[in-house]
CSV table of C-alpha atoms in Angstrom, one decimal:
chain,number,residue,atom,x,y,z
A,1,UNK,CA,0.0,0.0,0.0
A,2,UNK,CA,1.5,3.3,-1.0
A,3,UNK,CA,1.8,6.3,1.4
A,4,UNK,CA,-1.1,8.3,0.0
A,5,UNK,CA,-3.4,5.4,0.5
A,6,UNK,CA,-2.3,5.1,4.2
A,7,UNK,CA,-3.0,8.8,4.7
A,8,UNK,CA,-6.4,8.6,3.0
A,9,UNK,CA,-7.5,5.4,4.5
A,10,UNK,CA,-6.2,5.6,8.1
A,11,UNK,CA,-8.9,4.5,10.6
A,12,UNK,CA,-8.3,7.7,12.6
A,13,UNK,CA,-8.9,11.2,11.2
A,14,UNK,CA,-7.7,14.5,12.7
A,15,UNK,CA,-10.4,16.8,13.7
A,16,UNK,CA,-10.6,20.4,12.2
A,17,UNK,CA,-10.1,21.9,15.7
A,18,UNK,CA,-7.0,19.8,16.3
A,19,UNK,CA,-5.5,20.7,12.9
A,20,UNK,CA,-6.1,24.4,13.7
A,21,UNK,CA,-4.4,24.1,17.1
A,22,UNK,CA,-1.5,22.0,15.8
A,23,UNK,CA,-0.8,24.6,13.1
A,24,UNK,CA,-1.0,27.4,15.7
A,25,UNK,CA,1.8,25.8,17.7
A,26,UNK,CA,4.1,25.3,14.8
A,27,UNK,CA,5.7,28.8,15.1
A,28,UNK,CA,6.6,28.1,18.7
A,29,UNK,CA,8.0,24.7,17.8
A,30,UNK,CA,10.2,26.2,15.2
A,31,UNK,CA,12.1,28.0,17.9
A,32,UNK,CA,11.5,25.8,21.0
A,33,UNK,CA,11.3,22.4,19.4
A,34,UNK,CA,14.8,21.2,20.3
A,35,UNK,CA,14.1,22.1,24.0
A,36,UNK,CA,11.0,19.9,23.8
A,37,UNK,CA,12.6,16.9,22.2
A,38,UNK,CA,15.7,17.1,24.4
A,39,UNK,CA,13.4,17.1,27.4
A,40,UNK,CA,11.5,14.2,25.9
A,41,UNK,CA,14.6,12.0,25.6
A,42,UNK,CA,15.7,13.0,29.1
A,43,UNK,CA,12.3,11.8,30.5
A,44,UNK,CA,12.4,8.6,28.4
A,45,UNK,CA,15.9,7.6,29.3
A,46,UNK,CA,15.3,8.3,33.0
A,47,UNK,CA,11.9,6.5,33.3
A,48,UNK,CA,12.0,3.8,30.5
A,49,UNK,CA,15.4,2.1,30.3
A,50,UNK,CA,14.0,-0.3,27.7
A,51,UNK,CA,14.1,2.5,25.1
A,52,UNK,CA,17.9,2.4,25.1
A,53,UNK,CA,17.5,-0.8,23.1
A,54,UNK,CA,15.5,1.2,20.5
A,55,UNK,CA,17.8,4.1,19.7
A,56,UNK,CA,21.3,4.7,18.6
A,57,UNK,CA,22.4,6.3,21.9
A,58,UNK,CA,25.4,8.0,20.2
A,59,UNK,CA,22.8,10.2,18.4
A,60,UNK,CA,21.1,11.1,21.7
A,61,UNK,CA,24.5,11.8,23.3
A,62,UNK,CA,25.2,15.5,23.7
A,63,UNK,CA,28.2,16.8,21.7
A,64,UNK,CA,29.5,20.1,23.0
A,65,UNK,CA,28.6,22.3,26.0
A,66,UNK,CA,25.6,22.5,28.2
A,67,UNK,CA,23.6,24.3,25.5
A,68,UNK,CA,24.4,21.7,22.8
A,69,UNK,CA,21.5,19.8,21.1
A,70,UNK,CA,21.9,16.1,20.3
A,71,UNK,CA,21.5,15.1,16.6
A,72,UNK,CA,18.5,12.9,17.5
A,73,UNK,CA,16.8,15.7,19.4
A,74,UNK,CA,17.4,18.1,16.5
A,75,UNK,CA,16.1,15.7,13.9
A,76,UNK,CA,13.0,14.9,15.9
A,77,UNK,CA,12.3,18.6,16.5
A,78,UNK,CA,12.4,19.2,12.8
A,79,UNK,CA,10.0,16.3,12.2
A,80,UNK,CA,7.6,17.5,15.0
A,81,UNK,CA,7.6,21.0,13.6
A,82,UNK,CA,6.9,19.8,10.0
A,83,UNK,CA,4.0,17.7,11.3
A,84,UNK,CA,2.4,20.6,13.1
A,85,UNK,CA,3.0,23.0,10.2
A,86,UNK,CA,1.5,20.5,7.7
A,87,UNK,CA,-1.3,19.1,9.8
A,88,UNK,CA,-3.8,20.0,7.1
A,89,UNK,CA,-1.7,18.5,4.3
A,90,UNK,CA,0.0,15.4,5.5
A,91,UNK,CA,0.6,14.1,2.0
A,92,UNK,CA,3.4,16.7,1.8
A,93,UNK,CA,5.2,14.6,4.5
A,94,UNK,CA,5.1,11.3,2.5
A,95,UNK,CA,8.9,11.0,2.0
A,96,UNK,CA,9.6,11.9,5.7
A,97,UNK,CA,7.1,9.4,7.0
A,98,UNK,CA,8.3,6.6,4.8
A,99,UNK,CA,11.9,7.2,5.8
A,100,UNK,CA,11.0,7.1,9.5
A,101,UNK,CA,8.9,4.0,9.1
A,102,UNK,CA,11.9,2.1,7.6
A,103,UNK,CA,14.1,3.3,10.4
A,104,UNK,CA,11.5,2.1,13.0
A,105,UNK,CA,11.4,-1.4,11.3
A,106,UNK,CA,15.2,-1.6,11.2
A,107,UNK,CA,15.3,-1.0,15.0
A,108,UNK,CA,12.3,-3.4,15.6
A,109,UNK,CA,10.1,-0.7,17.2
A,110,UNK,CA,6.8,-2.4,18.1
A,111,UNK,CA,3.3,-1.0,18.6
A,112,UNK,CA,3.7,-1.2,22.4
A,113,UNK,CA,6.5,1.3,22.3
A,114,UNK,CA,4.4,4.1,20.9
A,115,UNK,CA,2.5,4.9,24.1
A,116,UNK,CA,5.9,5.3,25.9
A,117,UNK,CA,7.1,7.9,23.3
A,118,UNK,CA,3.8,9.6,23.2
A,119,UNK,CA,3.5,10.1,27.0
A,120,UNK,CA,7.1,11.4,27.2
A,121,UNK,CA,6.5,13.8,24.2
A,122,UNK,CA,3.3,15.2,25.7
A,123,UNK,CA,4.9,15.7,29.1
A,124,UNK,CA,7.9,17.4,27.5
A,125,UNK,CA,5.7,19.8,25.6
A,126,UNK,CA,4.0,20.8,28.8
A,127,UNK,CA,7.3,21.0,30.8
A,128,UNK,CA,8.9,23.3,28.2
A,129,UNK,CA,6.0,25.5,26.9
A,130,UNK,CA,4.2,25.6,30.3
A,131,UNK,CA,1.3,28.2,30.3
A,132,UNK,CA,1.5,28.6,26.5
A,133,UNK,CA,0.0,25.1,26.3
A,134,UNK,CA,-3.7,25.1,27.2
A,135,UNK,CA,-5.6,21.9,27.9
A,136,UNK,CA,-7.2,22.3,24.5
A,137,UNK,CA,-3.8,22.4,22.8
A,138,UNK,CA,-2.6,19.4,24.8
A,139,UNK,CA,-5.6,17.4,23.7
A,140,UNK,CA,-4.9,18.4,20.0
A,141,UNK,CA,-1.3,17.1,20.4
A,142,UNK,CA,-2.6,13.9,22.0
A,143,UNK,CA,-5.0,13.4,19.1
A,144,UNK,CA,-2.2,14.2,16.6
A,145,UNK,CA,0.3,11.8,18.2
A,146,UNK,CA,-2.3,9.0,18.3
A,147,UNK,CA,-3.0,9.6,14.6
A,148,UNK,CA,0.7,9.4,13.7
A,149,UNK,CA,1.2,6.3,15.9
A,150,UNK,CA,-1.6,4.5,14.1
A,151,UNK,CA,-0.3,5.6,10.7
A,152,UNK,CA,3.3,4.4,11.5
A,153,UNK,CA,2.0,1.0,12.8
A,154,UNK,CA,0.2,0.4,9.6
A,155,UNK,CA,3.1,1.4,7.4
A,156,UNK,CA,5.6,-0.6,9.4
A,157,UNK,CA,3.3,-3.7,9.3
A,158,UNK,CA,3.3,-3.3,5.5
A,159,UNK,CA,7.1,-3.1,5.3
A,160,UNK,CA,7.4,-6.2,7.5
A,161,UNK,CA,5.0,-8.1,5.2
A,162,UNK,CA,6.9,-7.0,2.2
A,163,UNK,CA,10.1,-8.2,3.8
A,164,UNK,CA,8.6,-11.6,4.5
A,165,UNK,CA,7.5,-11.8,0.9
A,166,UNK,CA,11.1,-11.2,-0.2
A,167,UNK,CA,12.3,-14.1,2.0
A,168,UNK,CA,12.9,-12.1,5.2
A,169,UNK,CA,12.0,-12.6,8.8
A,170,UNK,CA,10.6,-10.8,11.8
A,171,UNK,CA,13.0,-9.0,14.1
A,172,UNK,CA,16.6,-10.2,14.1
A,173,UNK,CA,18.1,-13.5,12.8
A,174,UNK,CA,21.5,-15.0,13.5
A,175,UNK,CA,23.9,-15.0,10.5
A,176,UNK,CA,27.5,-16.2,10.4
A,177,UNK,CA,30.5,-14.1,9.5
A,178,UNK,CA,32.1,-16.1,6.6
A,179,UNK,CA,34.8,-13.5,5.7
A,180,UNK,CA,36.4,-10.4,7.3
A,181,UNK,CA,38.2,-8.2,4.7
A,182,UNK,CA,40.4,-5.3,5.7
A,183,UNK,CA,39.6,-2.7,3.0
A,184,UNK,CA,41.6,0.2,4.5
A,185,UNK,CA,43.2,1.1,7.8
A,186,UNK,CA,39.8,2.1,9.2
A,187,UNK,CA,37.2,0.3,7.0
A,188,UNK,CA,36.6,-3.5,7.2
A,189,UNK,CA,34.1,-5.5,5.3
A,190,UNK,CA,32.1,-8.5,6.7
A,191,UNK,CA,30.4,-11.2,4.6
A,192,UNK,CA,27.4,-12.6,6.4
A,193,UNK,CA,25.7,-15.9,5.4
A,194,UNK,CA,22.8,-17.9,6.7
A,195,UNK,CA,24.0,-20.9,8.9
A,196,UNK,CA,22.3,-23.4,6.7
A,197,UNK,CA,23.4,-21.7,3.4
A,198,UNK,CA,19.8,-20.7,2.5
A,199,UNK,CA,19.2,-17.6,0.3
A,200,UNK,CA,18.9,-14.2,2.1
A,201,UNK,CA,16.1,-11.7,1.3
A,202,UNK,CA,16.0,-9.6,-1.8
A,203,UNK,CA,16.8,-6.0,-1.4
A,204,UNK,CA,17.2,-2.8,-3.4
A,205,UNK,CA,20.7,-1.5,-4.1
A,206,UNK,CA,21.3,1.3,-1.7
A,207,UNK,CA,19.4,-0.1,1.2
A,208,UNK,CA,20.8,-1.1,4.7
A,209,UNK,CA,20.5,-3.8,7.2
A,210,UNK,CA,20.4,-3.5,11.0
A,211,UNK,CA,22.8,-5.3,13.4
A,212,UNK,CA,21.9,-5.9,17.0
A,213,UNK,CA,24.6,-6.4,19.6
A,214,UNK,CA,22.9,-7.9,22.7
A,215,UNK,CA,23.3,-6.5,26.2
A,216,UNK,CA,26.4,-8.0,27.8
A,217,UNK,CA,28.6,-8.3,24.6
A,218,UNK,CA,30.3,-4.9,25.2
A,219,UNK,CA,31.8,-4.1,28.6
A,220,UNK,CA,30.1,-1.2,30.5
A,221,UNK,CA,27.2,-1.1,28.1
A,222,UNK,CA,24.0,-2.4,29.8
A,223,UNK,CA,21.6,-2.4,26.9
A,224,UNK,CA,21.3,-3.7,23.4
A,225,UNK,CA,23.0,-1.7,20.6
A,226,UNK,CA,21.4,-1.5,17.1
A,227,UNK,CA,23.2,0.0,14.2
A,228,UNK,CA,22.4,0.4,10.5
A,229,UNK,CA,25.0,-0.5,7.8
A,230,UNK,CA,24.5,0.0,4.1
A,231,UNK,CA,24.8,-3.2,2.0
A,232,UNK,CA,28.0,-2.8,-0.1
A,233,UNK,CA,27.4,-5.5,-2.7
A,234,UNK,CA,24.5,-6.7,-4.9
A,235,UNK,CA,26.4,-9.8,-5.9
A,236,UNK,CA,23.9,-12.5,-5.0
A,237,UNK,CA,21.4,-13.7,-2.4
A,238,UNK,CA,23.9,-16.0,-0.8
A,239,UNK,CA,25.4,-13.3,1.5
A,240,UNK,CA,25.1,-9.8,2.8
A,241,UNK,CA,28.2,-7.6,2.7
A,242,UNK,CA,28.6,-4.6,5.0
A,243,UNK,CA,31.7,-2.3,5.2
A,244,UNK,CA,32.2,-0.7,8.6
A,245,UNK,CA,34.3,2.3,9.3
A,246,UNK,CA,36.0,2.2,12.7
A,247,UNK,CA,34.9,5.4,14.4
A,248,UNK,CA,37.2,6.9,17.1
A,249,UNK,CA,35.9,9.1,19.9
A,250,UNK,CA,38.1,11.4,22.0
A,251,UNK,CA,35.5,11.3,24.8
A,252,UNK,CA,36.0,8.8,27.6
A,253,UNK,CA,33.2,6.2,27.6
A,254,UNK,CA,31.4,8.0,24.8
A,255,UNK,CA,29.0,5.8,22.8
A,256,UNK,CA,30.6,7.1,19.6
A,257,UNK,CA,32.3,4.2,17.9
A,258,UNK,CA,31.3,1.5,20.3
A,259,UNK,CA,29.6,-0.7,17.7
A,260,UNK,CA,32.2,-0.2,15.0
A,261,UNK,CA,35.1,-0.9,17.4
A,262,UNK,CA,33.3,-4.1,18.5
A,263,UNK,CA,33.1,-5.3,14.9
A,264,UNK,CA,36.7,-4.4,14.1
A,265,UNK,CA,38.3,-5.7,17.3
A,266,UNK,CA,36.0,-8.6,18.4
A,267,UNK,CA,33.9,-10.0,15.6
A,268,UNK,CA,35.8,-12.6,13.6
A,269,UNK,CA,35.1,-15.3,11.0
A,270,UNK,CA,32.7,-17.9,12.4
A,271,UNK,CA,31.1,-15.6,14.8
A,272,UNK,CA,27.3,-15.1,14.9
A,273,UNK,CA,25.7,-11.7,14.5
A,274,UNK,CA,22.0,-10.7,14.8
A,275,UNK,CA,20.7,-9.2,11.6
A,276,UNK,CA,17.5,-7.4,10.6
A,277,UNK,CA,15.9,-7.2,7.2
A,278,UNK,CA,17.0,-4.8,4.5
A,279,UNK,CA,15.3,-1.5,4.8
A,280,UNK,CA,15.7,2.1,3.6
A,281,UNK,CA,14.3,4.6,1.1
A,282,UNK,CA,17.6,5.4,-0.6
A,283,UNK,CA,17.8,3.3,-3.8
A,284,UNK,CA,18.0,3.6,-7.6
A,285,UNK,CA,15.2,5.2,-9.5
A,286,UNK,CA,14.5,4.0,-13.0
A,287,UNK,CA,12.8,7.1,-14.6
A,288,UNK,CA,16.1,8.3,-16.2
A,289,UNK,CA,18.9,6.3,-17.9
A,290,UNK,CA,21.7,8.5,-16.6
A,291,UNK,CA,22.9,8.2,-13.0
A,292,UNK,CA,25.4,10.3,-11.1
A,293,UNK,CA,26.7,8.8,-7.8
A,294,UNK,CA,28.7,11.1,-5.4
A,295,UNK,CA,30.2,9.9,-2.2
A,296,UNK,CA,32.8,10.5,0.4
A,297,UNK,CA,34.7,8.1,2.7
A,298,UNK,CA,32.6,5.1,3.8
A,299,UNK,CA,29.7,6.7,2.0
A,300,UNK,CA,30.7,4.8,-1.1
A,301,UNK,CA,29.2,1.5,0.3
A,302,UNK,CA,25.7,1.9,-1.1
A,303,UNK,CA,27.2,3.3,-4.3
A,304,UNK,CA,29.1,0.1,-5.0
A,305,UNK,CA,25.8,-1.8,-4.7
A,306,UNK,CA,24.1,0.6,-7.1
A,307,UNK,CA,26.9,0.4,-9.6
A,308,UNK,CA,26.9,-3.4,-9.6
A,309,UNK,CA,23.1,-3.3,-10.2
A,310,UNK,CA,23.3,-0.9,-13.1
A,311,UNK,CA,26.2,-2.7,-14.8
A,312,UNK,CA,24.3,-6.1,-14.4
A,313,UNK,CA,21.8,-5.0,-17.0
A,314,UNK,CA,22.3,-5.1,-20.7
A,315,UNK,CA,21.0,-1.6,-21.2
A,316,UNK,CA,23.8,0.2,-23.1
A,317,UNK,CA,22.0,3.5,-22.6
A,318,UNK,CA,22.3,3.3,-18.8
A,319,UNK,CA,25.3,5.6,-18.2
A,320,UNK,CA,26.9,5.9,-14.8
A,321,UNK,CA,29.2,8.7,-13.4
A,322,UNK,CA,30.8,7.9,-10.1
A,323,UNK,CA,32.5,10.7,-8.1
A,324,UNK,CA,34.2,9.7,-4.9
A,325,UNK,CA,36.2,11.7,-2.3
A,326,UNK,CA,38.8,10.2,0.0
A,327,UNK,CA,41.7,11.5,2.0
A,328,UNK,CA,44.2,9.4,0.0
A,329,UNK,CA,44.6,6.3,-2.1
A,330,UNK,CA,45.1,4.3,1.2
A,331,UNK,CA,41.7,5.5,2.3
A,332,UNK,CA,39.9,4.5,-0.9
A,333,UNK,CA,38.0,1.4,0.2
A,334,UNK,CA,37.3,-1.3,-2.4
A,335,UNK,CA,39.5,0.6,-4.9
A,336,UNK,CA,40.5,-2.6,-6.7
A,337,UNK,CA,36.9,-3.6,-7.1
A,338,UNK,CA,36.1,-0.2,-8.5
A,339,UNK,CA,38.9,-0.6,-11.0
A,340,UNK,CA,37.3,-3.9,-12.2
A,341,UNK,CA,33.9,-2.2,-12.5
A,342,UNK,CA,35.5,0.5,-14.6
A,343,UNK,CA,36.3,-2.0,-17.3
A,344,UNK,CA,32.7,-1.5,-18.3
A,345,UNK,CA,32.7,1.6,-20.6
A,346,UNK,CA,29.3,2.7,-19.2
A,347,UNK,CA,31.0,3.6,-16.0
A,348,UNK,CA,33.2,6.7,-15.6
A,349,UNK,CA,34.8,7.3,-12.2
A,350,UNK,CA,36.5,10.3,-10.7
A,351,UNK,CA,38.3,10.2,-7.4
A,352,UNK,CA,39.4,13.2,-5.4
A,353,UNK,CA,42.2,12.7,-3.0
A,354,UNK,CA,42.4,15.6,-0.5
A,355,UNK,CA,45.7,14.6,1.1
A,356,UNK,CA,47.7,13.2,-1.9
A,357,UNK,CA,50.6,15.3,-3.2
A,358,UNK,CA,51.1,13.7,-6.6
A,359,UNK,CA,49.2,11.5,-9.1
A,360,UNK,CA,50.3,7.9,-8.9
A,361,UNK,CA,47.8,6.1,-11.1
A,362,UNK,CA,48.7,7.0,-14.7
A,363,UNK,CA,47.6,3.5,-15.9
A,364,UNK,CA,44.4,3.5,-13.9
A,365,UNK,CA,40.9,3.6,-15.4
A,366,UNK,CA,40.0,5.8,-12.6
A,367,UNK,CA,40.4,9.6,-13.2
A,368,UNK,CA,42.2,11.0,-10.2
A,369,UNK,CA,42.4,14.5,-8.8
A,370,UNK,CA,44.7,15.7,-6.1
A,371,UNK,CA,42.4,18.3,-4.6
A,372,UNK,CA,39.0,18.7,-3.0
A,373,UNK,CA,35.8,18.5,-5.0
A,374,UNK,CA,34.4,22.0,-5.6
A,375,UNK,CA,31.2,23.2,-7.2
A,376,UNK,CA,33.2,24.5,-10.2
A,377,UNK,CA,34.9,21.1,-10.8
A,378,UNK,CA,31.6,19.3,-10.3
A,379,UNK,CA,30.1,21.6,-13.0
A,380,UNK,CA,32.9,20.8,-15.3
A,381,UNK,CA,32.5,17.0,-14.9
A,382,UNK,CA,28.7,16.9,-15.2
A,383,UNK,CA,27.2,17.7,-18.6
A,384,UNK,CA,23.6,18.9,-18.8
A,385,UNK,CA,23.0,18.7,-15.0
A,386,UNK,CA,19.2,18.5,-15.3
A,387,UNK,CA,19.3,15.2,-17.3
A,388,UNK,CA,20.4,12.9,-14.5
A,389,UNK,CA,19.3,11.3,-11.3
A,390,UNK,CA,21.8,12.0,-8.4
A,391,UNK,CA,22.6,9.9,-5.4
A,392,UNK,CA,24.7,11.4,-2.6
A,393,UNK,CA,26.1,9.6,0.5
A,394,UNK,CA,28.7,10.8,3.1
A,395,UNK,CA,29.2,12.9,6.2
A,396,UNK,CA,26.8,15.7,6.9
A,397,UNK,CA,29.0,18.6,5.8
A,398,UNK,CA,29.8,16.8,2.5
A,399,UNK,CA,26.2,16.0,1.9
A,400,UNK,CA,25.0,19.6,2.4
A,401,UNK,CA,27.8,20.9,0.2
A,402,UNK,CA,27.0,18.6,-2.7
A,403,UNK,CA,23.2,19.1,-2.3
A,404,UNK,CA,23.7,22.8,-2.3
A,405,UNK,CA,26.0,22.8,-5.3
A,406,UNK,CA,23.4,20.7,-7.3
A,407,UNK,CA,20.7,23.1,-6.4
A,408,UNK,CA,22.8,26.0,-7.6
A,409,UNK,CA,23.2,24.1,-10.8
A,410,UNK,CA,19.4,24.1,-11.1
A,411,UNK,CA,19.0,20.4,-10.5
A,412,UNK,CA,15.4,19.8,-9.3
A,413,UNK,CA,14.8,18.4,-5.8
A,414,UNK,CA,13.1,15.2,-7.0
A,415,UNK,CA,16.3,14.2,-8.8
A,416,UNK,CA,18.5,14.6,-5.8
A,417,UNK,CA,18.5,11.4,-3.6
A,418,UNK,CA,20.7,11.1,-0.5
A,419,UNK,CA,21.6,8.9,2.4
A,420,UNK,CA,23.0,10.5,5.6
A,421,UNK,CA,24.9,8.4,8.1
A,422,UNK,CA,23.1,9.6,11.2
A,423,UNK,CA,19.6,11.1,12.0
A,424,UNK,CA,18.7,12.9,8.8
A,425,UNK,CA,18.2,16.5,10.1
A,426,UNK,CA,15.4,17.3,7.6
A,427,UNK,CA,13.4,14.2,8.4
A,428,UNK,CA,14.0,12.1,11.5
């Protein structure tokens, strides 16, 4: 069932008075929203320890001083504001709602978790906005939250049913690490297979899987840890391949990097890992025959999957331009595999090394640049910008730079697709 059908056929309908009151609070939420969501997570983590199993706690962790806002709180504040501002036109939020629903499924959020979040959100609204929130406004937010909860539960049930139809399962299933491949100093790939050798679920190139590390596996962490990792190969249904960058935190006992360090240092061939079904709304579109993929660092992982998919077809008109940014050749993960892919003349690859001092790859099929990617260089590489679909993946600063550059090149929003490794600030 598509999103618009869910919105039109939901068993619950927002009343006109609630729509009016929700929209009336949107201006306040645009300025006070992060205070509300920060307070919400504070209430939840203090009163409901179970929710630590349902979030990436490194995204809730505060980075900076006492006035800093966590990425998760910022992302949720943006989503709450957009819901209030569009209470009379929820179809405008289709992409946002679909993205969040996939995230919820990947973390195995269940219907019984929604009342917990709702109670904490409503309490936080009252705590922060105080007298500005009347009983009538609170009732409107209660109705609005219940409407969204019902909508998400429907959507997430649909995603789970689709996963089962593709050969998937409910929740997390144990897979075995059959290979551990060191790609670079800080990126390692893991090949995951079913213990009995059976086929794994179908997925769309660009999607991710979730990994759950149970409570007790990591010292001093007293809850489950769930992380999403993009699938970095579309080779076959016999295995999942994920490529994990080891994140290093300068903060003592910070949650940053806990999961990646566990995989790099502890997980070895033969070990069992708990894996969720493929999810995600970042995947190839088929309305145009020209695709431009732009990534940085470990952001190339979904791009490799996309390139393999595009090159597996016999469509000679399907042209691919791959632009990747790395610190140096030593930081270019899966470089040899990209070289092999470049033997297909439909693929043109440019790599930008920000730390290299001289070109070393005169015989390479990869076009190398010893400088940062700039808007001017991007314009010189891309011909007729409006004729392509674009896919961007990488760190926040990189993503916003490329997205902004494409917008300045008059590329329409519907042709710009992106995956952000973290809570997407515009949506989550």
